[in-house]
XYZ file of C-alpha atoms in Angstrom:
747
model
C 0.000 0.000 0.000
C 1.336 3.416 -0.961
C 1.186 6.262 1.516
C 1.680 9.847 0.446
C 4.602 11.751 1.974
C 2.200 14.320 3.431
C 0.022 11.696 5.079
C 3.099 9.884 6.391
C 4.416 13.111 7.907
C 1.047 13.773 9.516
C 1.003 10.288 11.044
C 4.523 10.747 12.409
C 3.557 14.122 13.870
C 0.457 12.695 15.557
C 2.392 9.708 16.893
C 5.062 12.004 18.288
C 2.456 14.233 19.909
C 0.703 11.223 21.465
C 3.987 9.837 22.800
C 4.870 13.244 24.216
C 1.475 13.555 25.879
C 1.810 10.078 27.373
C 5.281 10.828 28.730
C 4.438 14.274 30.124
C 4.508 14.412 33.936
C 1.066 14.129 35.470
C 0.052 16.769 37.998
C -2.110 15.815 40.977
C -3.061 17.806 44.064
C -4.863 16.995 47.299
C -6.074 20.134 49.075
C -7.559 19.992 52.582
C -9.125 22.919 54.452
C -11.057 22.704 57.723
C -12.913 25.615 59.297
C -15.683 23.574 60.959
C -14.489 21.488 63.892
C -17.920 21.021 65.496
C -18.308 17.426 64.160
C -22.042 18.180 64.278
C -22.829 15.796 61.400
C -20.294 13.129 62.280
C -21.132 11.711 65.688
C -18.837 9.958 68.141
C -16.868 7.120 66.558
C -17.409 3.571 67.933
C -14.831 2.640 70.555
C -13.514 6.229 70.496
C -13.284 8.654 73.368
C -12.783 12.369 72.620
C -9.816 13.754 74.519
C -11.129 16.226 77.101
C -9.764 19.744 77.373
C -8.158 19.995 73.926
C -10.532 22.729 72.701
C -11.319 22.817 68.962
C -12.211 26.416 68.009
C -13.495 26.887 64.477
C -11.333 28.679 61.938
C -12.333 31.231 59.309
C -9.867 31.111 56.417
C -8.931 27.478 55.723
C -11.607 26.828 53.080
C -10.840 30.170 51.409
C -7.212 29.044 51.200
C -8.164 25.764 49.513
C -10.392 27.492 46.961
C -7.747 30.091 46.119
C -4.966 27.505 45.910
C -7.045 25.345 43.569
C -7.602 28.268 41.196
C -3.929 29.209 41.189
C -2.889 25.633 40.371
C -5.183 25.619 37.344
C -4.471 29.134 36.105
C -0.724 29.295 36.602
C 0.713 25.836 37.200
C -0.876 23.630 34.563
C -3.090 21.449 36.774
C -6.283 19.964 35.351
C -9.319 20.502 37.576
C -10.150 16.787 37.519
C -6.753 16.066 39.051
C -7.324 18.351 42.048
C -9.134 16.645 44.937
C -10.427 18.864 47.742
C -11.659 17.854 51.192
C -13.217 20.628 53.270
C -14.827 21.023 56.675
C -16.593 17.908 57.994
C -15.744 15.997 54.843
C -12.083 16.057 55.902
C -12.233 13.239 58.433
C -9.213 11.187 59.416
C -10.329 8.246 57.285
C -11.136 10.469 54.280
C -7.756 12.241 54.405
C -5.712 9.041 54.647
C -7.772 7.358 51.932
C -7.388 10.360 49.595
C -3.602 10.399 50.058
C -3.436 6.701 49.258
C -5.750 6.778 46.244
C -4.894 10.153 44.710
C -1.208 10.690 45.481
C 0.423 7.342 46.304
C -1.158 4.706 44.040
C -1.075 6.616 40.708
C 2.363 8.168 41.266
C 4.904 7.599 38.508
C 8.382 8.847 37.698
C 8.592 12.669 37.439
C 4.891 13.165 38.256
C 4.107 16.309 40.261
C 2.289 15.556 43.536
C 1.101 18.350 45.833
C -0.352 17.904 49.340
C -1.792 21.020 50.975
C -3.368 21.282 54.428
C -4.981 24.279 56.124
C -6.497 23.702 59.545
C -5.546 22.954 63.112
C -2.303 21.235 63.996
C -1.246 19.710 67.284
C 1.097 17.171 68.898
C 0.689 13.588 70.077
C 2.774 11.943 72.781
C 4.982 9.153 71.444
C 7.514 7.634 73.826
C 9.239 5.968 70.831
C 9.443 9.115 68.734
C 12.713 10.350 67.273
C 11.725 13.853 68.429
C 13.649 15.146 71.447
C 10.446 16.151 73.260
C 8.790 12.783 72.449
C 5.906 14.595 70.778
C 4.924 13.846 67.188
C 3.557 16.773 65.181
C 0.053 16.098 63.891
C -2.814 17.303 61.718
C -6.208 17.567 63.401
C -8.993 16.031 61.260
C -12.562 17.304 61.252
C -13.781 14.378 63.400
C -11.245 14.966 66.183
C -13.966 16.247 68.497
C -15.840 12.995 67.794
C -12.907 10.937 69.012
C -10.812 10.406 65.864
C -7.066 10.288 66.377
C -4.827 13.001 64.964
C -2.867 12.174 61.828
C 0.713 12.073 63.041
C 3.641 13.173 60.903
C 5.050 9.644 61.255
C 1.942 8.238 59.559
C 2.252 10.804 56.783
C 5.970 9.988 56.474
C 5.215 6.445 55.327
C 2.650 7.587 52.755
C 4.760 10.434 51.429
C 7.878 8.243 51.161
C 5.926 5.691 49.124
C 5.006 8.485 46.714
C 8.655 9.497 46.463
C 9.781 5.883 46.012
C 7.695 5.765 42.847
C 9.760 8.613 41.421
C 7.197 11.398 41.857
C 8.210 14.930 42.828
C 6.326 15.670 46.038
C 5.625 19.080 47.563
C 3.971 19.304 50.984
C 2.571 22.598 52.277
C 1.171 22.828 55.819
C -0.612 25.944 57.087
C -1.091 24.985 60.713
C 0.841 25.120 63.953
C 1.506 22.532 66.612
C 0.410 24.362 69.730
C -2.859 25.679 71.103
C -1.108 28.517 72.895
C -0.193 31.630 70.982
C 0.633 34.013 73.818
C 3.399 36.441 72.909
C 3.720 40.171 73.436
C 0.474 42.101 73.601
C -2.004 39.245 73.215
C -5.300 40.018 71.533
C -7.362 36.868 72.033
C -6.682 35.671 68.494
C -6.559 31.896 68.217
C -3.809 30.241 66.189
C -4.301 27.246 63.901
C -3.513 24.763 66.631
C -5.074 22.866 69.552
C -3.659 21.422 72.745
C -1.637 18.186 72.502
C -3.058 14.694 72.833
C -0.953 13.294 75.678
C -2.059 9.673 75.333
C 1.048 7.681 74.437
C 0.807 6.013 71.021
C 4.248 4.369 71.441
C 4.727 4.120 67.684
C 8.079 3.250 66.154
C 9.514 5.383 63.386
C 10.549 3.892 60.059
C 12.221 5.559 57.117
C 13.715 8.993 56.541
C 11.839 12.248 56.766
C 10.225 13.143 53.413
C 12.329 16.302 53.111
C 15.448 14.113 53.406
C 14.060 11.734 50.783
C 13.387 14.269 48.016
C 10.247 16.165 49.063
C 9.910 19.917 49.394
C 8.154 20.697 52.689
C 6.786 24.170 53.409
C 5.492 24.875 56.906
C 3.683 27.933 58.190
C 5.760 28.079 61.376
C 8.417 26.293 63.389
C 7.465 23.390 65.645
C 7.310 25.658 68.693
C 5.555 28.663 67.146
C 2.030 29.411 66.009
C 0.328 29.941 62.662
C -2.269 32.674 62.410
C -5.086 33.876 60.215
C -5.365 37.289 58.598
C -7.689 39.273 56.341
C -6.957 40.381 52.800
C -7.805 43.827 51.426
C -11.388 42.727 50.718
C -11.859 41.398 54.255
C -11.659 37.684 53.404
C -9.904 35.449 55.931
C -6.799 33.452 55.002
C -3.964 31.731 56.753
C -1.166 34.291 56.960
C 1.299 31.880 55.367
C -1.114 30.783 52.627
C -1.986 34.381 51.739
C 1.684 35.348 51.553
C 2.444 32.271 49.413
C -0.477 32.889 47.045
C 0.866 36.378 46.348
C 4.371 34.992 45.902
C 2.986 32.469 43.371
C 1.280 35.272 41.478
C 4.487 37.292 41.284
C 6.764 34.373 40.387
C 9.160 34.583 37.460
C 9.429 31.727 34.998
C 11.912 29.176 36.249
C 12.619 30.864 39.574
C 13.747 28.480 42.358
C 11.276 27.558 45.066
C 13.696 29.172 47.523
C 13.194 32.538 45.783
C 9.404 32.168 45.940
C 9.767 31.296 49.626
C 11.903 34.362 50.358
C 9.299 36.619 48.763
C 6.505 35.068 50.854
C 8.693 35.332 53.950
C 9.346 39.031 53.242
C 5.602 39.727 53.081
C 5.062 37.919 56.370
C 7.844 39.850 58.064
C 6.165 43.094 57.080
C 2.717 41.907 58.171
C 3.193 39.297 60.928
C 6.845 39.159 62.026
C 5.825 36.930 64.930
C 5.292 34.016 62.507
C 8.335 32.506 60.815
C 7.707 30.026 57.952
C 10.050 27.113 57.289
C 11.296 25.494 54.063
C 12.865 22.027 54.182
C 14.346 19.943 51.394
C 17.586 19.080 49.668
C 19.532 21.732 47.781
C 18.373 20.350 44.445
C 14.732 20.505 45.497
C 14.963 24.013 46.953
C 16.675 25.358 43.845
C 14.092 23.813 41.483
C 10.914 25.719 40.565
C 7.895 25.306 42.840
C 5.731 22.443 41.480
C 8.133 21.957 38.604
C 7.396 25.241 36.894
C 6.489 28.805 37.760
C 3.936 31.240 36.512
C 6.592 33.669 35.361
C 6.155 36.040 32.467
C 9.610 37.578 32.047
C 9.973 38.551 28.410
C 6.347 37.710 27.672
C 3.916 40.570 27.113
C 0.727 38.616 26.439
C -0.892 37.782 29.745
C -4.660 37.626 29.131
C -7.121 36.513 26.466
C -10.439 38.065 25.425
C -13.104 35.542 26.369
C -16.140 37.313 24.938
C -17.465 40.742 24.048
C -20.946 41.583 25.285
C -23.426 43.754 23.460
C -23.056 46.579 26.002
C -19.337 46.813 25.198
C -18.137 44.981 28.311
C -15.229 42.657 27.535
C -14.752 39.543 29.676
C -11.085 38.573 30.059
C -9.471 35.250 30.861
C -7.087 36.856 33.333
C -7.411 38.583 36.666
C -5.691 38.931 40.033
C -3.636 35.788 39.433
C -2.181 37.364 36.291
C -1.198 40.611 37.984
C -4.161 42.694 36.802
C -5.794 45.373 38.926
C -8.672 47.751 38.379
C -7.452 50.525 36.094
C -4.764 48.465 34.312
C -4.608 49.254 30.593
C -4.177 46.587 27.909
C -3.721 46.612 24.152
C -4.690 44.233 21.370
C -1.561 44.119 19.156
C -3.640 43.051 16.140
C -6.525 45.532 16.158
C -4.833 48.249 18.223
C -7.792 48.300 20.619
C -6.990 49.621 24.103
C -8.927 48.429 27.107
C -9.152 49.421 30.768
C -9.857 46.833 33.463
C -13.003 47.871 35.335
C -13.568 44.936 37.688
C -11.862 41.768 38.948
C -14.129 38.730 38.964
C -12.436 36.221 41.176
C -8.851 35.123 40.881
C -8.740 34.356 37.167
C -11.309 36.571 35.464
C -11.880 40.285 34.968
C -13.943 42.758 32.997
C -12.786 45.652 30.854
C -14.135 48.404 28.602
C -12.680 49.623 25.326
C -11.264 53.113 25.530
C -13.206 55.412 23.195
C -12.866 55.817 20.359
C -11.686 52.277 19.800
C -12.089 49.094 17.853
C -13.685 46.188 19.686
C -11.325 43.225 20.044
C -12.408 39.791 18.873
C -12.969 36.807 21.167
C -9.749 34.882 21.640
C -7.549 37.915 20.993
C -4.387 38.064 23.132
C -3.776 41.290 25.045
C -0.654 42.818 26.530
C -0.332 45.132 29.527
C 0.762 48.632 28.512
C 0.162 50.457 31.818
C -0.286 49.007 35.296
C -2.584 50.412 37.969
C -0.937 50.311 41.377
C -3.757 49.280 43.744
C -4.566 51.513 46.712
C -2.429 51.015 49.783
C -4.417 49.335 52.525
C -5.050 51.833 55.329
C -3.184 51.378 58.586
C -5.521 49.390 60.853
C -5.709 50.566 64.460
C -7.714 49.551 67.503
C -8.565 52.316 69.958
C -11.214 51.248 72.485
C -13.115 54.254 73.799
C -13.651 54.307 77.550
C -15.859 56.493 79.774
C -12.961 57.722 81.899
C -11.230 60.999 82.500
C -7.484 60.982 83.047
C -8.064 61.517 86.747
C -10.549 58.655 87.173
C -8.444 56.329 85.009
C -5.371 57.022 87.149
C -7.364 56.343 90.313
C -8.564 52.998 88.954
C -5.027 52.104 87.844
C -3.751 52.717 91.380
C -6.399 50.378 92.782
C -5.562 47.656 90.253
C -1.839 47.991 91.038
C -2.441 47.732 94.787
C -4.611 44.629 94.337
C -1.958 42.927 92.229
C 0.791 43.612 94.766
C -1.344 42.288 97.633
C -1.994 38.974 95.845
C 1.509 38.288 94.540
C 0.692 39.077 90.911
C 3.660 40.555 89.068
C 2.794 43.527 86.865
C 4.445 43.800 83.450
C 5.400 47.300 82.345
C 5.761 46.571 78.628
C 4.371 43.365 77.047
C 6.838 43.588 74.164
C 9.684 43.102 76.653
C 7.995 40.299 78.630
C 4.892 38.335 77.627
C 2.369 38.265 80.491
C 0.238 35.246 81.356
C -2.828 37.509 81.543
C -3.934 40.838 80.102
C -6.666 42.924 81.684
C -8.153 45.311 79.129
C -11.202 47.413 78.397
C -13.266 45.654 75.739
C -15.636 48.469 74.822
C -18.468 47.821 77.285
C -16.509 46.465 80.206
C -13.277 44.880 81.357
C -12.151 41.497 80.083
C -9.320 39.111 80.869
C -7.241 37.686 78.002
C -5.627 34.422 79.052
C -2.465 32.676 77.917
C -4.197 30.360 75.431
C -6.266 33.149 73.872
C -9.467 32.649 75.855
C -11.274 35.890 76.667
C -13.236 36.078 79.916
C -15.725 38.949 80.289
C -15.140 40.569 83.672
C -17.452 43.548 84.073
C -16.994 47.018 85.478
C -14.323 48.479 87.768
C -15.098 46.534 90.953
C -15.213 43.274 88.992
C -11.848 44.088 87.381
C -10.262 44.513 90.816
C -11.818 41.238 91.990
C -10.549 39.433 88.858
C -6.954 40.267 89.807
C -7.513 38.784 93.254
C -8.501 35.467 91.642
C -5.281 35.134 89.628
C -2.808 32.494 90.749
C 0.121 33.580 92.886
C 3.100 34.671 90.725
C 0.967 35.139 87.657
C 2.113 37.964 85.421
C -0.311 40.653 84.351
C -0.317 43.588 81.972
C -3.075 46.082 82.651
C -3.899 47.488 79.224
C -5.533 50.795 80.036
C -7.862 52.442 77.508
C -7.333 55.990 76.335
C -9.963 58.498 77.394
C -12.313 59.422 74.558
C -10.905 62.948 74.411
C -7.419 61.557 73.791
C -8.617 59.151 71.070
C -10.502 61.918 69.286
C -7.477 64.184 69.325
C -4.956 61.586 68.188
C -6.642 59.627 65.414
C -6.771 61.063 61.928
C -9.176 59.485 59.467
C -7.025 59.791 56.333
C -4.965 56.664 55.693
C -6.232 55.038 58.893
C -8.911 52.382 59.384
C -10.488 51.339 62.671
C -10.280 47.560 63.065
C -13.325 45.731 64.361
C -11.177 43.522 66.598
C -7.750 44.025 68.178
C -6.433 40.901 66.387
C -7.091 42.620 63.048
C -5.139 45.754 63.965
C -1.633 46.738 62.897
C -1.312 48.887 66.019
C -3.233 49.277 69.266
C -3.367 52.466 71.336
C -2.287 51.206 74.757
C -2.186 52.890 78.130
C -0.192 51.823 81.173
C 0.369 53.000 84.750
C 4.019 53.052 85.809
C 5.949 55.207 88.262
C 2.592 56.615 89.419
C 1.870 58.099 85.998
C -0.232 57.216 82.979
C 1.503 56.887 79.653
C 0.336 55.886 76.173
C 1.921 54.387 73.059
C 1.103 52.595 69.814
C 2.011 48.884 70.084
C 2.020 46.122 67.478
C 0.061 43.141 68.796
C 1.706 39.753 69.411
C 5.313 40.842 68.848
C 8.333 40.477 71.110
C 11.498 42.534 71.234
C 13.359 39.743 69.426
C 11.121 40.247 66.369
C 12.593 43.676 65.657
C 15.093 42.517 63.016
C 12.424 40.709 61.006
C 10.420 43.762 60.074
C 10.850 47.378 59.071
C 7.634 48.326 60.860
C 8.398 49.594 64.383
C 7.243 47.348 67.215
C 5.987 50.373 69.137
C 6.137 54.126 69.379
C 7.682 55.921 72.336
C 5.623 56.023 75.519
C 4.144 59.468 76.058
C 3.711 60.278 79.757
C 1.869 63.200 81.300
C 0.717 64.073 84.822
C -2.631 62.458 85.594
C -4.465 65.683 84.936
C -7.203 66.297 82.395
C -5.989 69.850 81.821
C -2.651 68.430 80.619
C -4.258 65.808 78.393
C -3.821 67.960 75.311
C -0.034 67.839 75.756
C 0.012 64.133 74.836
C -2.014 64.540 71.664
C 0.606 66.035 69.290
C 3.244 63.392 70.071
C 0.841 60.460 69.671
C -0.646 61.953 66.513
C 2.815 62.458 65.003
C 3.778 58.883 65.943
C 0.677 57.602 64.152
C 1.516 59.663 61.086
C 5.023 58.176 60.967
C 3.706 54.649 61.399
C 1.185 55.253 58.628
C 3.917 56.377 56.235
C 6.255 53.472 57.064
C 3.388 51.020 56.644
C 2.518 52.488 53.237
C 6.099 52.061 51.996
C 6.143 48.446 53.147
C 2.753 47.781 51.524
C 3.653 49.313 48.147
C 3.321 46.751 45.357
C 5.139 46.850 42.033
C 3.989 45.248 38.773
C 4.093 41.432 39.033
C 6.591 39.741 36.752
C 8.735 42.871 36.307
C 11.233 42.448 39.105
C 14.804 43.585 38.652
C 17.152 40.557 38.899
C 19.396 42.333 41.404
C 19.015 42.731 45.148
C 20.453 45.475 47.344
C 23.243 44.517 49.746
C 25.654 46.463 51.973
C 29.416 45.911 52.152
C 31.645 47.274 54.927
C 34.412 49.302 53.309
C 37.014 48.478 55.966
C 37.164 44.729 55.329
C 34.676 44.008 52.538
C 32.346 42.080 54.854
C 28.870 41.717 53.329
C 25.736 42.416 55.364
C 22.674 40.420 54.303
C 18.993 40.831 55.119
C 18.228 41.044 58.872
C 21.928 41.539 59.702
C 23.357 44.117 62.090
C 25.447 47.046 60.898
C 27.728 48.878 63.320
C 27.694 52.534 64.280
C 30.745 54.523 63.211
C 31.535 52.103 60.380
C 31.397 53.041 56.698
C 29.468 50.967 54.173
C 28.862 50.944 50.431
C 25.857 49.742 48.468
C 26.164 46.712 46.193
C 23.775 45.146 43.688
C 23.862 41.336 43.784
C 22.116 38.969 41.398
C 19.221 37.057 42.945
C 18.847 33.304 42.568
C 16.522 33.826 39.604
C 17.545 32.395 36.234
C 19.311 35.371 34.702
C 17.452 36.641 31.630
C 19.224 36.334 28.291
C 18.268 39.902 27.467
C 17.978 42.570 30.126
C 17.191 46.167 29.387
C 19.109 48.453 31.781
C 17.112 50.359 34.374
C 17.620 53.486 36.428
C 18.368 52.504 40.000
C 17.524 54.499 43.139
C 18.350 53.504 46.707
C 16.935 55.091 49.848
C 16.607 54.138 53.497
C 13.696 54.649 55.907
C 14.486 54.422 59.601
C 12.137 53.396 62.403
C 11.232 57.059 62.960
C 9.915 57.378 59.415
C 12.761 59.537 58.126
C 13.766 58.782 54.521
C 17.271 59.435 53.150
C 18.248 59.140 49.490
C 21.470 57.141 49.095
C 21.731 56.853 45.325
C 22.004 59.093 43.392
C 23.134 61.799 45.793
C 24.073 64.805 43.687
C 23.849 63.879 40.029
C 20.168 63.133 39.617
C 19.397 60.346 37.181
C 22.941 60.218 35.809
C 25.371 57.314 36.156
C 22.764 55.206 37.972
C 21.667 53.066 35.002
C 22.441 49.356 35.430
C 23.497 46.762 34.507
C 26.251 47.292 31.984
C 26.781 44.839 29.131
C 27.525 42.034 29.751
C 25.651 42.056 33.106
C 27.878 41.009 36.033
C 26.727 39.050 39.081
C 27.697 41.923 41.412
C 27.722 45.669 40.813
C 29.423 47.980 43.362
C 27.556 51.277 43.358
C 30.692 53.280 44.015
C 31.880 55.827 46.544
C 28.867 58.011 45.847
C 26.719 55.434 47.643
C 29.036 55.236 50.686
C 27.563 56.201 54.051
C 28.454 56.064 57.732
C 26.116 54.504 60.279
C 25.145 57.058 62.911
C 22.512 57.538 65.623
C 19.603 57.147 66.052
C 20.145 53.412 66.005
C 17.426 50.876 65.305
C 15.883 48.886 62.490
C 16.154 50.541 59.078
C 14.742 49.404 55.743
C 16.751 49.928 52.559
C 14.677 50.222 49.378
C 15.832 49.518 45.837
C 13.712 51.151 43.143
C 14.404 50.253 39.506
C 12.607 51.754 36.529
C 13.068 51.914 32.765
C 12.005 55.580 32.857
C 14.120 57.911 35.042
C 12.701 59.954 37.900
C 13.057 63.621 36.918
C 13.189 64.499 40.613
C 14.650 61.612 42.687
C 14.758 63.810 45.793
C 11.047 63.157 46.291
C 12.343 59.981 47.966
C 13.794 62.111 50.762
C 11.701 62.999 53.793
C 10.575 65.652 53.674
C 10.865 65.518 49.895
C 12.128 68.578 48.024
C 10.248 68.983 44.766
C 11.489 70.982 41.834
C 8.092 72.283 40.816
C 7.724 70.267 37.600
C 4.600 68.244 36.917
C 5.371 64.861 38.528
C 5.340 61.761 36.369
C 2.788 59.017 37.207
C 5.443 57.008 39.042
C 6.570 60.078 40.990
C 2.955 60.767 41.937
C 2.658 57.223 43.258
C 5.822 57.607 45.337
C 4.839 61.013 46.717
C 1.423 59.771 47.858
C 2.937 56.607 49.293
C 5.329 58.674 51.384
C 2.366 60.576 52.815
C 0.701 57.318 53.839
C -2.664 58.568 52.594
C -2.974 57.013 49.148
C -6.464 55.526 48.786
C -6.721 55.483 44.987
C -5.256 53.423 42.158
C -2.578 55.185 40.129
C -1.743 54.264 36.550
C 2.002 53.858 36.097
C 4.392 52.385 33.520
C 4.552 48.597 33.744
C 8.373 48.352 33.834
C 9.447 49.138 37.395
C 9.942 47.315 40.682
C 10.706 47.966 44.340
C 12.362 45.633 46.857
C 13.185 45.973 50.558
C 16.068 44.828 52.753
C 16.068 45.297 56.531
C 19.095 45.875 58.778
C 19.501 46.738 62.434
C 21.999 49.467 63.181
C 23.618 49.271 66.622
C 26.034 51.528 68.528
C 29.770 50.800 68.361
C 31.086 48.069 70.698
C 27.598 46.579 71.166
C 27.725 42.783 71.208
C 25.094 40.309 70.095
C 24.705 39.164 73.664
C 23.961 42.665 74.816
C 21.316 43.038 72.121
């Protein structure tokens, strides 16, 4: 039989395509999220006894995390929806979770397949006298039927299942957004409950077999260390998420093509340090695994302009786009159809992967299926600084009198008063809750107390040698004078606040300050946001109340500005492949993120290549470096005198390190503290780079869109989207400056 050359070629092509499809790695994911721990539809298991006293509070963000993660896997990481299994709420029982791992991840696993296990919910610990853990406690996941008597799923049980998946040659990634403790007390507690419950102390006496998955080829991402807590947060729209999951979802969105998982992790970690420095995520895995892309590939778009597709055009002119938040779009972003020349403006985001736009008049309507490219990016509004300022019906005089009575009662009953919860975490906090006093306990429980007499009696009931911080409310007149509405938002709950206005009674005087909740002094190097403002003390006299207002108002203004700088987003997928570092001129020693730099020493700025795959073509950018200290003062470091001249990098060919020269040299001087160094890169120069100084000196020209964005960010009051060029980025590096001759031990 004769076969034409064309038909033969077609057959070969189809056979090759089929073989390629058959050999392509399969992607499977098991996503588990549990908010509902009531077990109301489950019932007590036969021969099971619920462990008393563990306490299973419901969560709010775990199911949101699963839904968002599922969408991101489909939109950006090549997963098919049919290969993503989700178990949520009371469907995520112990039996269902173990069966799903076996059937969906272990049994079908083959060489080079991508397997992803994700869990959002409560974690805990289980006593195991045969454990290889030093404390003889196995970490565990808490299934939805735990209250009904089901055992936790111990990490040793998961180890066997995960290692079987790895033995089949699959590439396994495990992500756990939970903690292993029901106690989250640290710093100024708020009553927030972490994603953890109290341990199960019944001894399982189970032997351990096999290596840990991270030692056997898995990448394991954990929301916190074994001894710390994992928390929930709210996004800009008010939806709850796990703090780690929300940071990781944004890091996934911003990922470059081919970037190592370690780079994605560092970006998520940086967001958490700005938002919740009291939670430290953990990455575990071999070097090869950590330097490979997350889930085998990333969502990166470096060098690619087409990011969204026209899905359909409605009769009213509204254009539905296959692309949304996950693709880096925001309301106001402008796109262009390269074929028809049509320009569109995004008018609404519809979920993670869809948006709506309108054609800019006069314009040609694009066709369905047309690819679009971003031509101008709309920087979303900076989230307002969230504060909690409970109003209390006290004058300064009556508040001081009550504080004296509370202090006397504590001393009489052997209760030690804490002067500053950031320095020492108390076992109890007595605070005004809005309608009365309440007691916040070590594990996060909140006990309503009542009015003044009941508050005094509550102290008498505390155990001998308990520690107590009396969190005094500010009188209404002080709150009204201090709080400005612009750039500030009143949180509904203290656990949702960035800062709390706190009063204390020490040395027979009232004083007030802004404190970050749940932080300790040791967290200071992790974040550029100050842990607290200075305490402002005044005589306990209502006539002198007004003297405290200017200082507290100015402190809030500074905090608002610092927060805005740390919340500023740059266009996803347009990061500069260099990171800012500092080198000591005396000996060339390099200071990395969260390091200490010494007073009296001289340093120079250096650009160092990140761990990203270096692009084959890189258009040089104008580079600006400035530092913001913990008092909100901004200082321009580069350029200093020459404007946008001789600050365009990199040269050709691009080196791995670029010294920024003597012009960038500076000496570390007082005031000492935590400073954040910013690196701004842009393809278009800033006509007036001194706007980055505080207070900025402006030349009087009409500011460019990017300059407008930076000016409003510095004020901390930006509540609108601003359309900017799409080719710029900003990164942050935090250092702690210390006086000369100060040792680590002393700090």
